[in-house]
Structure formats: C-alpha cells, structure tokens
XYZ file of N, CA and C in Angstrom:
609
model
N -35.728 40.018 11.286
C -34.899 39.302 11.097
C -33.937 39.837 9.783
N -32.692 40.179 9.896
C -32.048 40.785 8.800
C -32.002 39.561 7.916
N -31.810 39.795 6.258
C -31.652 38.517 5.260
C -30.196 38.067 5.132
N -29.924 37.038 5.375
C -28.942 36.383 5.356
C -28.049 36.617 4.042
N -26.958 36.926 3.787
C -26.040 37.196 2.887
C -25.407 36.048 2.226
N -25.207 36.070 1.113
C -24.665 34.854 0.091
C -23.190 34.814 0.524
N -23.103 33.461 0.815
C -21.589 33.427 1.254
C -20.328 33.437 -0.268
N -19.428 33.694 0.227
C -18.410 33.378 -1.185
C -18.540 32.384 -1.909
N -18.465 30.919 -1.289
C -18.365 29.826 -1.964
C -19.690 30.014 -2.985
N -21.120 30.250 -2.028
C -22.329 30.593 -2.963
C -22.034 31.063 -4.275
N -21.420 32.352 -3.928
C -21.213 32.869 -5.220
C -20.337 32.458 -6.516
N -19.603 31.610 -5.798
C -18.491 31.177 -6.798
C -19.206 30.165 -7.683
N -20.275 29.398 -6.934
C -21.195 28.258 -7.472
C -21.806 28.652 -8.285
N -22.615 29.913 -8.154
C -23.472 30.463 -8.660
C -22.982 31.166 -10.224
N -21.903 31.852 -9.818
C -21.245 32.127 -10.889
C -20.806 31.234 -12.231
N -20.523 30.263 -11.451
C -19.969 28.978 -12.223
C -21.230 28.321 -13.107
N -21.843 28.123 -12.173
C -23.400 27.332 -12.871
C -23.886 28.307 -14.133
N -24.078 29.608 -13.770
C -24.215 30.519 -15.282
C -23.231 30.363 -16.786
N -22.218 29.943 -16.165
C -21.286 29.802 -17.462
C -21.786 28.480 -17.788
N -22.243 27.424 -17.175
C -22.322 26.342 -17.632
C -23.763 26.243 -18.082
N -24.677 27.004 -17.790
C -26.254 27.123 -18.255
C -25.698 27.851 -19.708
N -25.059 28.915 -20.104
C -25.263 29.547 -20.788
C -24.448 29.067 -22.159
N -23.019 28.108 -21.586
C -22.310 27.567 -22.717
C -22.005 28.448 -23.949
N -21.603 29.635 -23.129
C -20.933 30.738 -24.040
C -19.712 31.429 -23.908
N -19.453 32.470 -24.413
C -18.180 33.354 -24.059
C -18.546 34.537 -23.994
N -18.207 35.396 -22.853
C -18.729 36.425 -22.111
C -17.436 37.586 -22.302
N -17.651 38.704 -22.256
C -16.949 40.056 -21.892
C -17.516 40.515 -20.331
N -16.542 40.788 -19.717
C -16.876 41.168 -18.148
C -18.002 42.116 -18.163
N -18.326 42.860 -18.762
C -19.413 43.815 -18.571
C -20.705 42.608 -18.659
N -20.600 41.600 -19.829
C -21.956 40.714 -19.900
C -22.035 39.946 -18.833
N -20.675 39.557 -18.119
C -20.824 38.669 -16.948
C -21.287 39.280 -16.102
N -21.034 40.639 -15.605
C -21.555 41.322 -14.662
C -22.754 41.259 -14.622
N -23.620 41.711 -15.782
C -24.888 42.104 -15.909
C -25.824 41.016 -15.501
N -25.237 39.585 -16.379
C -25.997 38.404 -15.889
C -25.887 38.036 -14.549
N -24.478 37.833 -14.209
C -24.678 37.523 -12.514
C -25.457 38.260 -11.770
N -25.424 39.458 -11.715
C -26.075 40.433 -10.631
C -27.635 40.180 -10.797
N -28.127 40.152 -12.127
C -29.438 40.094 -12.485
C -30.149 38.472 -12.470
N -29.458 37.549 -12.690
C -30.064 36.221 -12.606
C -29.746 35.382 -11.734
N -28.350 35.719 -11.095
C -28.041 35.042 -10.062
C -28.077 35.395 -8.685
N -28.172 36.801 -8.492
C -27.744 37.659 -7.498
C -26.810 37.832 -7.001
N -25.976 38.069 -7.251
C -24.805 38.161 -6.947
C -24.295 40.095 -7.531
N -23.788 40.621 -6.070
C -23.778 41.994 -5.843
C -23.045 42.440 -7.175
N -23.158 43.472 -7.758
C -22.513 43.736 -8.999
C -21.253 44.175 -8.516
N -20.859 44.803 -7.780
C -19.495 45.237 -7.116
C -18.263 44.052 -6.985
N -19.358 42.830 -6.584
C -18.303 41.384 -6.113
C -18.032 40.546 -7.205
N -19.100 40.896 -7.932
C -19.044 40.085 -9.238
C -17.202 39.480 -9.998
N -16.601 40.529 -10.075
C -15.005 40.832 -10.860
C -14.203 39.998 -9.677
N -14.344 40.298 -8.677
C -13.778 39.546 -7.579
C -13.798 37.611 -7.496
N -15.191 37.635 -7.596
C -15.426 36.302 -7.748
C -15.161 35.811 -9.003
N -15.020 36.308 -10.001
C -14.715 35.717 -11.529
C -13.422 35.267 -11.233
N -12.444 36.336 -10.397
C -11.081 36.231 -10.590
C -10.916 35.105 -9.666
N -11.462 34.382 -8.919
C -11.038 33.630 -8.085
C -11.599 32.216 -8.294
N -12.137 32.092 -9.303
C -12.699 30.965 -10.032
C -11.349 30.735 -11.545
N -10.944 32.019 -11.992
C -10.005 31.699 -12.665
C -8.838 31.503 -12.630
N -8.155 31.970 -11.050
C -7.283 31.329 -10.219
C -7.611 29.911 -9.967
N -8.440 29.432 -9.775
C -8.621 27.790 -9.468
C -8.894 27.137 -10.650
N -8.539 27.902 -11.982
C -8.563 26.836 -13.359
C -10.048 26.617 -13.597
N -11.145 27.421 -13.059
C -12.458 26.843 -13.240
C -13.100 27.810 -14.415
N -12.467 29.093 -14.296
C -13.082 29.568 -15.868
C -12.033 29.848 -16.393
N -12.017 29.902 -17.918
C -11.036 30.334 -18.423
C -11.007 31.805 -19.154
N -9.929 32.210 -19.589
C -9.711 33.994 -19.839
C -8.809 34.082 -21.203
N -9.147 34.678 -22.010
C -8.442 34.915 -23.166
C -8.818 36.200 -23.675
N -7.934 36.795 -24.581
C -7.876 37.858 -25.148
C -7.593 37.887 -26.364
N -8.885 38.345 -27.172
C -9.190 38.473 -28.620
C -8.978 40.082 -29.151
N -8.042 40.309 -29.428
C -7.724 41.615 -30.394
C -8.010 42.384 -29.043
N -8.575 43.367 -28.805
C -8.454 44.036 -27.793
C -9.590 43.655 -26.642
N -10.253 42.728 -26.854
C -11.440 42.386 -26.002
C -10.807 41.083 -25.099
N -11.442 40.895 -23.724
C -11.073 39.662 -23.199
C -12.414 39.242 -22.829
N -12.235 37.730 -23.159
C -13.610 36.915 -23.093
C -13.359 35.749 -21.988
N -14.617 35.575 -21.244
C -14.315 34.473 -20.385
C -15.519 33.289 -20.579
N -15.208 32.196 -20.127
C -15.713 30.941 -20.277
C -15.705 30.077 -19.576
N -16.432 28.986 -19.451
C -16.507 27.857 -18.646
C -17.633 26.767 -19.025
N -17.231 25.447 -19.745
C -17.972 24.725 -19.966
C -18.266 23.274 -19.214
N -18.985 22.802 -19.106
C -19.365 21.583 -17.953
C -18.311 20.427 -18.033
N -17.969 20.185 -19.530
C -16.986 19.263 -20.014
C -15.492 19.589 -19.241
N -15.207 21.133 -19.477
C -13.861 21.159 -19.123
C -13.724 21.502 -17.710
N -14.745 21.479 -16.549
C -14.968 21.611 -15.578
C -14.687 20.119 -15.263
N -14.995 19.222 -15.666
C -15.081 17.679 -15.458
C -14.025 17.657 -15.645
N -13.026 17.778 -16.622
C -11.925 17.466 -16.904
C -10.851 17.759 -16.170
N -11.080 18.966 -15.696
C -10.041 19.480 -14.616
C -10.254 18.844 -13.125
N -11.287 18.412 -12.745
C -11.721 17.724 -11.686
C -10.935 16.506 -11.712
N -11.249 15.662 -13.135
C -10.501 14.565 -13.483
C -9.289 14.480 -13.110
N -8.450 15.306 -13.776
C -7.220 15.584 -13.671
C -6.582 15.737 -11.970
N -7.537 16.458 -11.806
C -7.184 16.783 -10.158
C -6.836 15.473 -9.374
N -8.303 14.580 -9.533
C -8.398 13.393 -9.283
C -7.065 12.647 -9.335
N -6.744 12.556 -10.656
C -5.942 11.561 -11.180
C -4.571 11.960 -10.346
N -3.974 13.143 -10.149
C -2.959 13.761 -9.366
C -3.035 13.054 -7.833
N -4.232 13.331 -7.164
C -4.155 12.481 -5.943
C -4.128 11.282 -5.950
N -4.715 10.486 -6.692
C -4.386 9.267 -6.738
C -3.232 8.838 -7.078
N -2.359 9.507 -8.209
C -1.083 9.124 -8.138
C -0.052 9.431 -6.921
N -0.471 10.580 -6.043
C -0.011 10.560 -4.649
C -0.104 9.805 -3.772
N -1.284 9.142 -3.622
C -1.864 8.086 -2.978
C -0.919 7.003 -2.917
N -0.766 6.507 -4.503
C 0.275 5.309 -4.859
C 1.673 5.414 -4.514
N 2.150 6.695 -4.608
C 3.743 7.035 -4.390
C 3.570 6.949 -2.812
N 2.696 7.236 -1.738
C 2.472 7.156 -0.285
C 2.273 5.817 -0.410
N 1.811 4.789 -1.039
C 1.805 3.152 -0.682
C 3.077 2.924 -0.785
N 3.598 3.299 -1.987
C 5.016 2.945 -2.491
C 6.294 3.071 -1.340
N 6.011 4.443 -0.951
C 7.183 4.615 0.275
C 6.964 3.682 1.597
N 5.459 3.628 1.820
C 5.095 2.820 3.205
C 5.752 1.445 3.037
N 5.536 0.684 1.744
C 6.048 -0.573 1.511
C 7.459 -0.603 2.064
N 8.212 0.560 1.260
C 9.758 0.603 1.537
C 9.750 0.549 3.058
N 9.174 1.598 3.890
C 9.559 1.482 4.859
C 9.250 0.281 5.650
N 8.296 -0.305 5.493
C 7.716 -1.422 6.206
C 9.041 -2.382 5.898
N 9.484 -2.943 4.664
C 10.753 -3.853 4.815
C 12.003 -3.510 5.160
N 12.158 -2.052 5.335
C 13.471 -1.374 5.979
C 13.145 -1.747 7.455
N 12.167 -1.466 8.130
C 11.492 -1.852 9.813
C 11.944 -3.099 10.053
N 11.216 -4.229 9.144
C 11.307 -5.217 9.240
C 12.669 -5.666 9.134
N 13.490 -5.218 8.641
C 15.104 -5.644 8.151
C 15.836 -5.062 9.950
N 15.330 -3.946 10.197
C 16.027 -3.243 11.503
C 15.827 -4.290 12.641
N 14.421 -4.767 12.454
C 13.641 -4.926 14.200
C 14.184 -6.184 13.864
N 14.388 -7.067 12.850
C 14.968 -8.659 13.113
C 13.838 -9.307 13.239
N 14.022 -10.366 14.691
C 13.046 -11.053 15.132
C 12.246 -10.815 15.966
N 12.198 -9.385 16.408
C 11.393 -8.912 17.498
C 9.689 -8.587 16.989
N 8.851 -8.689 18.243
C 7.560 -8.574 17.779
C 7.338 -7.759 17.414
N 5.850 -7.807 16.407
C 5.460 -6.669 15.730
C 5.116 -5.603 16.658
N 5.689 -4.180 16.117
C 5.089 -3.111 17.178
C 3.840 -2.722 16.759
N 3.016 -1.693 17.774
C 1.815 -1.534 17.708
C 1.860 -0.451 16.360
N 2.866 0.559 16.366
C 2.992 1.461 14.985
C 2.693 0.713 13.821
N 3.432 -0.411 13.671
C 3.248 -1.038 12.125
C 1.978 -1.363 11.916
N 1.118 -2.097 12.991
C -0.256 -2.434 13.202
C -1.296 -1.134 12.597
N -0.570 -0.024 13.239
C -1.521 1.039 13.049
C -1.552 1.401 11.523
N 0.065 1.416 11.119
C -0.082 1.942 9.728
C -0.322 0.783 8.696
N -0.643 -0.060 9.124
C -1.433 -1.218 8.016
C -2.972 -1.125 7.962
N -3.270 -0.695 8.958
C -4.860 -0.312 9.286
C -5.168 0.676 8.623
N -4.258 1.771 8.608
C -4.344 2.918 8.003
C -4.225 2.852 6.466
N -3.324 2.081 5.950
C -3.370 1.808 4.531
C -4.543 1.129 3.798
N -4.910 0.062 4.776
C -6.045 -0.775 4.464
C -7.586 0.567 4.068
N -7.433 1.378 5.043
C -8.503 2.390 5.169
C -8.523 3.027 3.787
N -7.310 3.606 3.274
C -7.092 4.663 2.520
C -7.238 3.669 1.001
N -7.006 2.578 1.036
C -6.948 1.774 0.005
C -8.851 1.513 -0.463
N -9.261 1.142 0.831
C -10.610 1.076 0.544
C -11.576 2.506 -0.063
N -11.241 3.526 0.508
C -11.701 4.742 0.400
C -11.553 5.231 -1.245
N -10.348 5.057 -1.423
C -9.844 5.076 -3.124
C -10.635 4.178 -3.973
N -10.611 3.072 -3.497
C -11.409 2.084 -4.439
C -13.235 2.709 -4.671
N -13.623 2.968 -3.639
C -14.978 3.373 -3.370
C -15.139 4.591 -4.261
N -14.241 5.609 -4.224
C -14.144 6.868 -5.074
C -14.003 6.514 -6.392
N -13.157 5.539 -7.094
C -12.961 5.491 -8.271
C -14.219 4.620 -8.822
N -15.053 3.988 -8.295
C -16.062 3.150 -8.409
C -17.458 4.286 -8.841
N -17.331 5.561 -7.502
C -18.497 6.548 -7.928
C -18.064 7.521 -9.029
N -16.787 7.425 -9.493
C -16.555 8.234 -10.750
C -17.074 7.698 -12.049
N -17.277 6.324 -12.126
C -17.683 5.835 -13.528
C -19.197 5.941 -13.440
N -19.496 6.509 -12.332
C -21.405 6.529 -12.600
C -21.743 8.055 -12.923
N -20.579 9.258 -12.942
C -20.793 10.322 -13.023
C -21.251 10.669 -14.317
N -22.319 11.319 -14.627
C -22.698 11.893 -15.861
C -21.866 13.359 -16.133
N -21.427 13.352 -17.361
C -20.223 14.132 -17.840
C -20.816 15.825 -17.252
N -22.429 16.060 -17.941
C -22.526 17.730 -17.473
C -23.584 17.875 -16.406
N -23.455 16.712 -15.538
C -24.572 16.568 -14.403
C -23.898 17.680 -13.267
N -24.357 18.782 -13.200
C -23.656 19.694 -11.945
C -23.850 19.084 -10.687
N -24.239 18.407 -10.270
C -24.129 17.671 -9.021
C -23.314 16.559 -9.274
N -23.125 15.826 -9.861
C -22.203 14.801 -10.155
C -20.768 15.485 -10.135
N -20.724 16.844 -10.696
C -19.341 17.380 -10.864
C -19.132 17.769 -9.837
N -20.037 18.573 -8.870
C -19.790 18.441 -7.550
C -19.053 17.632 -6.336
N -20.188 16.294 -6.716
C -19.765 15.076 -5.868
C -18.408 14.841 -6.167
N -17.919 14.716 -7.547
C -16.467 14.467 -7.975
C -15.666 15.191 -7.210
N -15.655 16.527 -7.197
C -14.842 17.553 -6.721
C -14.540 17.325 -5.170
N -15.636 17.320 -4.236
C -15.886 16.553 -3.268
C -14.744 15.354 -2.730
N -15.091 14.443 -3.939
C -14.232 13.103 -3.616
C -13.036 13.374 -3.627
N -12.303 14.021 -4.554
C -11.227 14.666 -4.966
C -10.649 15.132 -3.656
N -11.207 16.274 -3.192
C -10.919 16.785 -1.883
C -10.767 15.815 -0.686
N -11.357 14.691 -0.811
C -11.384 13.842 0.250
C -10.401 12.678 -0.258
N -10.029 12.419 -1.099
C -9.144 11.906 -1.263
C -7.710 12.314 -1.177
N -7.769 13.850 -1.607
C -6.197 14.613 -0.902
C -6.075 14.606 0.342
N -7.142 14.598 1.379
C -6.995 14.544 2.594
C -6.628 13.283 3.486
N -6.908 12.187 2.549
C -6.291 10.722 2.630
C -5.186 10.776 2.290
N -4.427 11.393 1.189
C -3.208 11.129 0.978
C -2.522 12.176 1.940
N -2.749 13.260 2.612
C -1.948 13.785 3.087
C -2.160 13.392 4.713
N -3.107 12.544 5.106
C -2.836 11.479 6.413
C -1.834 10.932 6.597
N -2.064 9.982 5.126
C -0.836 9.185 4.899
C 0.584 9.600 4.836
N 0.677 10.680 4.738
C 1.964 11.533 4.734
C 2.413 11.503 5.999
N 1.224 11.863 6.778
C 1.452 12.115 8.139
C 2.345 10.493 8.947
N 1.542 9.474 8.350
C 1.978 8.283 8.778
C 3.162 7.841 8.657
N 3.801 8.639 7.524
C 5.049 8.209 6.760
C 5.898 8.749 7.772
N 5.767 10.600 7.736
C 6.698 10.975 8.682
C 6.357 10.690 10.042
N 5.515 9.983 10.748
C 5.343 9.403 12.000
C 6.236 8.206 12.248
N 6.358 7.534 11.375
C 7.098 5.978 10.815
C 8.566 6.536 11.116
N 8.867 7.713 10.060
C 10.390 7.924 10.295
C 10.801 8.283 11.433
N 10.129 9.171 12.172
C 10.416 9.612 13.649
C 10.625 8.490 14.740
N 9.322 7.613 14.502
C 9.746 6.460 15.306
C 10.792 5.631 14.914
N 11.295 5.399 13.943
C 12.599 4.522 13.780
C 13.483 5.158 14.119
N 13.773 6.736 13.813
C 14.751 7.197 14.225
C 15.121 7.165 15.571
N 13.856 7.158 16.728
C 14.131 7.285 18.059
C 14.222 5.591 18.172
N 13.737 4.405 17.723
C 14.085 3.405 18.007
C 15.387 3.109 17.979
N 15.717 2.970 16.612
C 16.947 2.668 16.269
C 18.178 3.767 16.234
N 18.159 4.550 16.918
C 18.920 5.655 17.092
C 19.616 6.160 15.768
N 18.856 6.612 14.680
C 19.511 6.708 13.563
C 18.589 8.123 13.239
N 19.324 9.006 12.251
C 18.920 10.382 11.978
C 17.602 10.160 10.683
N 17.121 11.091 10.766
C 16.011 10.935 9.920
C 16.484 11.214 8.411
N 17.489 11.979 8.386
C 18.052 11.869 7.216
C 18.772 10.903 6.846
N 19.461 9.733 7.624
C 19.884 8.737 7.182
C 19.041 7.721 6.640
N 17.738 7.482 7.450
C 16.271 6.890 7.172
C 15.922 7.156 5.887
N 15.721 8.378 5.592
C 15.373 8.948 4.228
C 16.251 8.160 3.161
N 17.635 8.104 3.108
C 18.566 7.930 2.345
C 18.255 6.275 2.087
N 17.822 5.463 3.412
C 17.836 4.038 3.389
C 16.726 3.447 2.473
N 15.369 4.583 3.050
C 14.198 4.303 2.396
C 13.930 4.857 1.188
N 14.756 5.580 0.650
C 14.694 5.885 -0.713
C 13.598 7.312 -0.940
N 13.591 7.945 0.077
C 11.890 8.838 0.573
C 12.850 10.328 -0.099
N 12.537 10.874 -1.295
C 12.961 12.228 -1.436
C 12.834 13.147 -0.821
N 13.423 14.078 -0.765
C 13.210 15.393 0.266
C 11.990 16.204 -0.541
N 11.794 15.763 -1.941
C 10.374 16.762 -2.050
C 9.016 15.661 -1.523
N 9.471 14.740 -1.055
C 8.152 14.422 -0.464
C 7.478 14.879 0.339
N 6.192 15.168 0.312
C 5.722 16.243 1.164
C 4.270 16.191 1.160
N 3.482 17.043 1.687
C 1.604 16.957 1.646
C 1.432 17.630 0.330
N 0.078 16.973 -0.298
C -0.429 17.071 -1.409
C -0.604 18.331 -1.167
C-alpha cells in the first residue's frame, strides 16, 4: 500500500512546531534544512508552507541588513489567537446589539399581534450563541501560554466563535427579509430604521 503523503495543514503545523520548539531566528536555508530533516517536510515545499504561515500572521519575517530572518514564538502565536478571539467576541456583541434593535423595532411594528415563530427562533439562536461564547471564555482562562495543545484548542474555539457570529449574521439578514415582506418595507428602509450600517456583514 503506498505511503500517504503529508497534508498541507499537517505541514503547516509541523513547521510552526519547529519554530516553537527551537525558539530562535532562522534564515530560509536553515528553515528548509531543519524542516526537511527533522519534520519530514519535502524540501521543495518548505518555502511555500512558510509563506502560508507568514500570510496568516503565524510566522514573523524581517530583513536585517542583507539577510532575511524568520521566527515564531509560542507566546506570540497565543497572543495572535487571543486577538482573533477578541475580534470575534466583539463581532458577536455587535450582532447581539443589532438583534436587540431589530427586536424592539419588530415589536413596535407588530403592535399587539401574537409573537411570531421567527422571533422565537431568533431568541433561541441568541441564547445558544451566548452559551457557546461563555463556554469558550471559560476554557480560555484555563489555557497555558506555551502549551501547543492549548494553542490549537484556542484556535479551534476562535474559529467556532467566528462561525457562530456568521450564523447570527444570517439570522439578522433573515429577520430583515421577514420584516420587509411582512410590513411591505424595503430592506434599505429597515436598515435605516434599525440603525444597521451598510458595513454590517459576515466576519
């Protein structure tokens, strides 16, 4: 049976682990040599993998004189993931505020009518997102700064929080459409009424 090749994600993780284990600064030739020898990454693909980590902000690059150096320390990686989580958390809070404004306006437009199924769904969705966020923040407090497993868990948590924010954004857009159809208003008018900026979009 032929040997299974190493996936792109696995190469990225191995190369990042190399920087975190060495805790030093390297030139490209050094990175290629260590990555191919110690991490089993094909020499010809090391530069491409390295560039992908740089593009994602997981590896730093700087020119000193005529030489270019690369590095990535565990504490830096953790801080970047923390910043990413903070941004997603901010987006979630913004989505919550938008939802509250929508709820108030829908209640005003509906007057004394019975509560709609759409509103019930939105409330349930919000409750789920808030619970997920609270769980994520509780786990974050337990993460050790230089624990690779904790760092990976934090990254996964940030990605899940991002997905939650995007699902909530879906709910906001769905509510806008429902209000437009129900009350014969354009979505542009409703955006103005609910103070939803044009920049409001998916994370």
